[in-house]
Short mmCIF file of C-alpha atoms in Angstrom, two decimals:
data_model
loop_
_atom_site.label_atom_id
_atom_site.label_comp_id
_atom_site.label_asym_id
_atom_site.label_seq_id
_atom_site.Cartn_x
_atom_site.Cartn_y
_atom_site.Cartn_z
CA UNK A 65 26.67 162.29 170.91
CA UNK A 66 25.87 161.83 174.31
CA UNK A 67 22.71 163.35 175.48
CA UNK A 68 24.85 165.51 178.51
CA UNK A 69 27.42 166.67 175.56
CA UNK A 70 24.62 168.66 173.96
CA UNK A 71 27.59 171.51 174.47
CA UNK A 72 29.56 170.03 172.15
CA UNK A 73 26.75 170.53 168.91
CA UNK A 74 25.70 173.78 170.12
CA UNK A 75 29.80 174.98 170.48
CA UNK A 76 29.78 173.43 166.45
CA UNK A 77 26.84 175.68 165.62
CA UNK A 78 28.30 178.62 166.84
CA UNK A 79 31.08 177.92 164.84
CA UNK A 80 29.44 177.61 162.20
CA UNK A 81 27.73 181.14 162.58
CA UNK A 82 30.90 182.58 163.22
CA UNK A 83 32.17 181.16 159.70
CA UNK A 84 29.10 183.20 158.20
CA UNK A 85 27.88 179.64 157.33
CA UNK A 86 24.67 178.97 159.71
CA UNK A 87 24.22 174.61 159.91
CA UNK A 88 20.92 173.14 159.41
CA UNK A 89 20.77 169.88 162.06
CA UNK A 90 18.03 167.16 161.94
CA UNK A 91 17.43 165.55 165.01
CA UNK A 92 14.46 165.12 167.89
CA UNK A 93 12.74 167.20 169.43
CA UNK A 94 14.14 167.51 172.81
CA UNK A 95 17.52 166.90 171.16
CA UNK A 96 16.95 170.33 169.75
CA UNK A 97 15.87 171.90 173.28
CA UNK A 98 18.86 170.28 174.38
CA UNK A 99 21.33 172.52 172.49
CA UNK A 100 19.63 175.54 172.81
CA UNK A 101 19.50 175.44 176.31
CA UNK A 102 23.49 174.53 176.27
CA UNK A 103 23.81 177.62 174.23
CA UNK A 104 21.86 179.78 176.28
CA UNK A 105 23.99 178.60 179.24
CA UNK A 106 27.53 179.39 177.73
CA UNK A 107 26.39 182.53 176.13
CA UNK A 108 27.27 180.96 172.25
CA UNK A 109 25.67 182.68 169.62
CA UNK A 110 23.76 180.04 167.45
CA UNK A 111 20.96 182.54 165.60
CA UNK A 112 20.66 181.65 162.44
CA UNK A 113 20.93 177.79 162.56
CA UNK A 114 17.62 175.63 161.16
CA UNK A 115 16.54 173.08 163.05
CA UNK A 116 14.63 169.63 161.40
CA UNK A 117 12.93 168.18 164.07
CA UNK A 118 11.21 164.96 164.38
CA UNK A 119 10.44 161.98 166.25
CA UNK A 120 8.27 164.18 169.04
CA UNK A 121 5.43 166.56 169.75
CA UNK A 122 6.93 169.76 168.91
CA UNK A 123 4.87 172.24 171.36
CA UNK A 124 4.47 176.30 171.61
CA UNK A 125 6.82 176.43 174.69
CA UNK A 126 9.71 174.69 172.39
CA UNK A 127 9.39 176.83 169.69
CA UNK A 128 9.95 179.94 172.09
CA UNK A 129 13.05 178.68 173.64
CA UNK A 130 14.43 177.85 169.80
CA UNK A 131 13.30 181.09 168.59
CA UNK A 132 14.68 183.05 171.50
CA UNK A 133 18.04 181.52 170.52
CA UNK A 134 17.90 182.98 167.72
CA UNK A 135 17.17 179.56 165.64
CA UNK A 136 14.24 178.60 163.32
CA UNK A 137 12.42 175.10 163.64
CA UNK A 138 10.48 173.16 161.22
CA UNK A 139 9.05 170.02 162.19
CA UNK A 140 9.34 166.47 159.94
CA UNK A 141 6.59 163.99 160.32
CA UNK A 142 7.46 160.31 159.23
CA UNK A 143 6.83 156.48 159.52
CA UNK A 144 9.54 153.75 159.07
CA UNK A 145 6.45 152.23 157.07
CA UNK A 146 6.19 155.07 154.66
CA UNK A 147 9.49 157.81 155.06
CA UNK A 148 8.09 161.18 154.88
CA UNK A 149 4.42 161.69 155.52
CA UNK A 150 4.34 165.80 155.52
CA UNK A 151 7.35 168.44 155.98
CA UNK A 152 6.82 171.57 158.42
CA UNK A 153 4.89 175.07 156.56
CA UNK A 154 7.26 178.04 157.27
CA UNK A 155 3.91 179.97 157.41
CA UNK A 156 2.46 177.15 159.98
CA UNK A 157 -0.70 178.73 162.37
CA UNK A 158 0.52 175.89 164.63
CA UNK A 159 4.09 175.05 166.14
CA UNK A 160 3.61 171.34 164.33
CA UNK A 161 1.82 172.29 161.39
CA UNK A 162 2.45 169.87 158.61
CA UNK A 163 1.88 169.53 154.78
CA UNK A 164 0.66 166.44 154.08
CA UNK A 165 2.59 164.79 151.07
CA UNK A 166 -1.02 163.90 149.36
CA UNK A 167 0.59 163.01 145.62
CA UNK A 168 2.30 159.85 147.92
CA UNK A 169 -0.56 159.13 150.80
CA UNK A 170 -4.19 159.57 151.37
CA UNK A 171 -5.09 160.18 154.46
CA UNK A 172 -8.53 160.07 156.47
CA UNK A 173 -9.52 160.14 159.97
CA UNK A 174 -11.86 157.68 161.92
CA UNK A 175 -13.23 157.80 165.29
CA UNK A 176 -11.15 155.64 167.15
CA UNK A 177 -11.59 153.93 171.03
CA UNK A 178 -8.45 154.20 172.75
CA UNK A 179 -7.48 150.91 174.42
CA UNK A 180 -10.37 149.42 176.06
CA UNK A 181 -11.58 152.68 177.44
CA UNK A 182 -14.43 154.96 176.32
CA UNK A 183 -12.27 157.68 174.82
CA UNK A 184 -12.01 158.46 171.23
CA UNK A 185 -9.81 159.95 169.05
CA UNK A 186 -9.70 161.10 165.61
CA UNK A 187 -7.18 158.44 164.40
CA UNK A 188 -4.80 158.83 161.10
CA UNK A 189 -4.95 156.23 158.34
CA UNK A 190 -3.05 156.17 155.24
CA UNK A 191 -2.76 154.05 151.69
CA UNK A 192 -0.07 154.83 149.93
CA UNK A 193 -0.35 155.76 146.47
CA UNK A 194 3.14 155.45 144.72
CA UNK A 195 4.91 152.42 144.29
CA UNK A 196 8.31 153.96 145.57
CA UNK A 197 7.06 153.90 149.07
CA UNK A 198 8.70 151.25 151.73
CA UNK A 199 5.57 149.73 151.90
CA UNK A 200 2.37 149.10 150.37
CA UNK A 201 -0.36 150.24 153.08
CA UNK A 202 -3.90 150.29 152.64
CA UNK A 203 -5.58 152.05 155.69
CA UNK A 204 -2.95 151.93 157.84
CA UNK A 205 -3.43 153.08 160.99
CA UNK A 206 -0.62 155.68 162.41
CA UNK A 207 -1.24 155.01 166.21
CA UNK A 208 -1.70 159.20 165.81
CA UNK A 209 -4.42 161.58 165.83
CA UNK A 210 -4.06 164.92 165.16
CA UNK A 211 -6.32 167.78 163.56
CA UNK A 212 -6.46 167.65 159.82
CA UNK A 213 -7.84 170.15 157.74
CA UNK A 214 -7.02 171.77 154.11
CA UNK A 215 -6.98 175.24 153.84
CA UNK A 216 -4.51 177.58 151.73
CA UNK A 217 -1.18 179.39 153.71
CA UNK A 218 0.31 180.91 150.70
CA UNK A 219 3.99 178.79 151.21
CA UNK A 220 5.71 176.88 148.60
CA UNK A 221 4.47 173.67 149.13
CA UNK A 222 0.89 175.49 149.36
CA UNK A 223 1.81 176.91 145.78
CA UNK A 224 2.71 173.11 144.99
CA UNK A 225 -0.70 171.70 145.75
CA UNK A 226 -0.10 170.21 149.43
CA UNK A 227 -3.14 171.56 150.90
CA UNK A 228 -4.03 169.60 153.70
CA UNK A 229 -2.65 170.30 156.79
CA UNK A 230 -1.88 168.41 160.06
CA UNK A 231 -1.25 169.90 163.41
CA UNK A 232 -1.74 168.82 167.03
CA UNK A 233 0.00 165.06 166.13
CA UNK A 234 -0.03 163.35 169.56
CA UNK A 235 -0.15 159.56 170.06
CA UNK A 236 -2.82 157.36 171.77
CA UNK A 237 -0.62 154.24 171.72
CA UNK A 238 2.83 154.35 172.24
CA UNK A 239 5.20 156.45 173.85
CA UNK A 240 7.63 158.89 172.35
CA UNK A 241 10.13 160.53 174.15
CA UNK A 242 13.70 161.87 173.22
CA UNK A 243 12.62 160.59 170.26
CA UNK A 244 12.59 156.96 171.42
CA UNK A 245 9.01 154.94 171.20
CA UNK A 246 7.20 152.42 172.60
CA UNK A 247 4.46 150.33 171.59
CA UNK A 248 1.42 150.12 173.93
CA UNK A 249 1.54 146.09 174.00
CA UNK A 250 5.04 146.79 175.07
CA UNK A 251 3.89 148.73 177.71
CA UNK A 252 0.85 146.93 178.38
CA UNK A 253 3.12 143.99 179.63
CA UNK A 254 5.31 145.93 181.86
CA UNK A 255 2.31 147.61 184.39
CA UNK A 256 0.14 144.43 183.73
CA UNK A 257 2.55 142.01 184.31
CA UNK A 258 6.30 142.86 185.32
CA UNK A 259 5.66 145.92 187.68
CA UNK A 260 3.04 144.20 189.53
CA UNK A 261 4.90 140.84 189.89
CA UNK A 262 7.87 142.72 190.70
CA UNK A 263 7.03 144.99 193.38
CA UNK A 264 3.08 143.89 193.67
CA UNK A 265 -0.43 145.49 193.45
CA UNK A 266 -2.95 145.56 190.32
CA UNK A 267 -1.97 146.52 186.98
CA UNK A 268 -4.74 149.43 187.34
CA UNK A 269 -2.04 150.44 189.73
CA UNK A 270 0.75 151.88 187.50
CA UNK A 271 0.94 153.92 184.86
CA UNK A 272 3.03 155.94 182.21
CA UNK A 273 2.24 159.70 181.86
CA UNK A 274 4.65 161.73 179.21
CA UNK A 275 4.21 165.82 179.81
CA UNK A 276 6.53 168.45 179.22
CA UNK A 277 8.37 169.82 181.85
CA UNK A 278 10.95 173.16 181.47
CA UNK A 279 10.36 171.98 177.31
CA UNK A 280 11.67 168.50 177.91
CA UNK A 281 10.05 165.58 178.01
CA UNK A 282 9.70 163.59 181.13
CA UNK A 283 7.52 160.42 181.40
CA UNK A 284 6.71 159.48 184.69
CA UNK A 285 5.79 156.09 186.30
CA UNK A 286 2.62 156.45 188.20
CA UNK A 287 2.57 154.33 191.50
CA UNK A 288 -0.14 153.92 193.36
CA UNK A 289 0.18 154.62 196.99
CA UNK A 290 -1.56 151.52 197.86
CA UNK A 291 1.59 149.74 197.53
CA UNK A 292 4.01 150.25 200.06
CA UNK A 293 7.84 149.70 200.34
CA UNK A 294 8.10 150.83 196.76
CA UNK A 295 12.24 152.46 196.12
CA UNK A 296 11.90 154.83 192.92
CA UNK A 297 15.27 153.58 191.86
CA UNK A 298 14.46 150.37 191.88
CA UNK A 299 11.33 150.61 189.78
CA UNK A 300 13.31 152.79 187.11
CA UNK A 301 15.81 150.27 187.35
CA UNK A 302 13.37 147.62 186.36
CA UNK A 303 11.60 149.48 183.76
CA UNK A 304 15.18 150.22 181.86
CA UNK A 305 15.93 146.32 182.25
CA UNK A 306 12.64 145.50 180.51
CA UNK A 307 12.73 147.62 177.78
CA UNK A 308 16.35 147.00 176.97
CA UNK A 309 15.26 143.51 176.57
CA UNK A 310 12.64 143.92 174.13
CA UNK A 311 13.76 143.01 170.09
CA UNK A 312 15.34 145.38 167.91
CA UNK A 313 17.02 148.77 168.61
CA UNK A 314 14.82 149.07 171.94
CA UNK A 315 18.17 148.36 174.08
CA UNK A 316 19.50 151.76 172.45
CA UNK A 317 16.48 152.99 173.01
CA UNK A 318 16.37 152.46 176.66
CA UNK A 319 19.81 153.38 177.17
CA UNK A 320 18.81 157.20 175.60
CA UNK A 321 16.56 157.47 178.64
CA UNK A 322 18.78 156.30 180.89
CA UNK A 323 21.44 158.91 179.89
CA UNK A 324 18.80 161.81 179.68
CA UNK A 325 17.40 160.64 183.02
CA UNK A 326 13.64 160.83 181.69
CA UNK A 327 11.69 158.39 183.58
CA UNK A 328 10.88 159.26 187.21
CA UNK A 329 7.93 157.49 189.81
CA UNK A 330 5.32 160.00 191.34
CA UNK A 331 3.55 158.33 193.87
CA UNK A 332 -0.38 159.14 193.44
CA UNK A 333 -3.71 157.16 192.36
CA UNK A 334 -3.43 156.67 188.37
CA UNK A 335 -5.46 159.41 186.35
CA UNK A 336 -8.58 158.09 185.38
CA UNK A 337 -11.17 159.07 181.94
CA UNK A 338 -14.38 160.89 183.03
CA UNK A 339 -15.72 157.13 183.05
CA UNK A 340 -13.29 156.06 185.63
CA UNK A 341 -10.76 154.23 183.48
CA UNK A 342 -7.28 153.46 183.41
CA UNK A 343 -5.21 153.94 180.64
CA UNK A 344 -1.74 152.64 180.62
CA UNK A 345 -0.70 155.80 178.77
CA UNK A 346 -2.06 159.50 180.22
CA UNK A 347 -0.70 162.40 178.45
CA UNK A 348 -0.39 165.78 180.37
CA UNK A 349 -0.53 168.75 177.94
CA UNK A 350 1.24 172.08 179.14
CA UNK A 351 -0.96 173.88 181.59
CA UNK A 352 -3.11 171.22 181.87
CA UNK A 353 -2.63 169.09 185.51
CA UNK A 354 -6.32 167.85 185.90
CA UNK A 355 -7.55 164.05 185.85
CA UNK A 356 -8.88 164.34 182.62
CA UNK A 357 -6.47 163.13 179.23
CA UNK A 358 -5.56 164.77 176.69
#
């Protein structure tokens, strides 16, 4: 479904509650928002319907507008690698609060640098432990950190024995939005190389930032101010082309943020670590506009 047809799945939902038959829907994140702000708009009545999302940080701000519609969210946290890593606790303290699925992965976290800066992070590694999983993996790492800790919540998959928990899952090297991702080498290339040679500068010069912005996603291309005669459309324009060429379903990919019109450039000096580094990727938490990452 297009993304600007989010109407049509939230007019289905309604129907659905009308039918006294509430749907359950799996998608992303923002996909989610999405509909529930269509809803809100036509004045449809979609309480009731369950929400699986996935595929994005699923914040405090997004489980307000969802709940305020009268829906219930529980987040799903996967890998292609190894299918389903944990599955949302109804009781969660946090709005991403997973149970890890510890009889299929172990899971420990390692102080991790973050490019070639002098942040760390407490990074996720897993081995699998059944033979059922996609693929064998023997500390794995995620390309996630999060906060992991194992206490009891008193929900069924508590009662099971799933007692670690995961909340806070962000990553430190790619980009996800509307549920699409990036690599960091992928992005590496494009401010090191193709922005640069494109429209000139250094690659210390661009950047990608992904914040939240009215509980969507936006990801904006940082442009220094250094470089002049720089048209925002054309630098969107070249990003898109780029990423659509890259292997795989990144084409698709690329096309999703054309349609949901996620990237825009903000000219300003890239945010730097307390150390005065660059990182291609700066993450802006909600409420949180300072020059320090998340």
């Amino acid at each position: 479904m297009p993304l600007e047809e989010a109407w049509k799945v939230a007019t289905w939902l309604s129907a659905k509650v009308r039918e006294g038959t509430p749907a359950w829907l799996a998608t992303n994140t923002s996909s989610a928002i999405r509909v529930c702000l269509a809803a809100r708009d036509l004045g449809l009545d979609i309480s009731g319907s369950f929400f699986r999302v996935s595929g994005e940080p699923y914040s405090a701000a997004q489980l307000a507008l969802i709940s305020a519609s009268g829906g219930t969210a529980v987040p799903h946290y996967g890998m292609s690698e190894a299918a389903a890593v944990g599955r949302g606790c109804p009781n969660g303290a946090f709005p991403d609060d997973c149970h890890i699925f510890s009889d299929k992965l172990a899971v420990v976290q390692r102080d991790t640098l973050v490019g070639n800066s002098d942040l760390t992070v407490g990074a996720l590694y897993y081995t699998t432990l059944i033979p059922s999983c996609p693929k064998l993996m023997l500390n794995v790492g995620s390309g996630d950190y999060g906060v992991l800790e194992k206490r009891e919540c008193g929900c069924l998959l508590d009662r099971m024995g799933f007692k670690t928990h995961l909340h806070a899952i962000r990553s430190f090297e790619k980009l996800t939005s509307e549920g699409m991702t990036f690599l960091g080498g992928e992005l590496n290339i494009l401010l090191e190389e193709v922005l640069p040679k494109r429209f000139g500068g250094q690659p210390t010069d661009y950047q990608f930032v992904e914040q939240e912005e009215a509980r969507l996603p936006q990801v904006s291309i940082v442009v220094s101010p250094r470089i002049e005669n720089v048209v925002a459309k054309e630098v969107i324009a070249t990003v898109i082309e780029y990423l659509s060429s890259l292997p795989g379903a990144k084409k698709m990919m690329a096309e999703r943020w054309r349609q949901a019109d996620t990237l825009k450039v903000v000219r300003r000096n890239p945010y730097a670590t307390p150390a005065g580094k660059i990182l291609p990727l700066h993450i802006l938490s909600q409420g949180n506009r300072n020059d320090n990452p998340v």
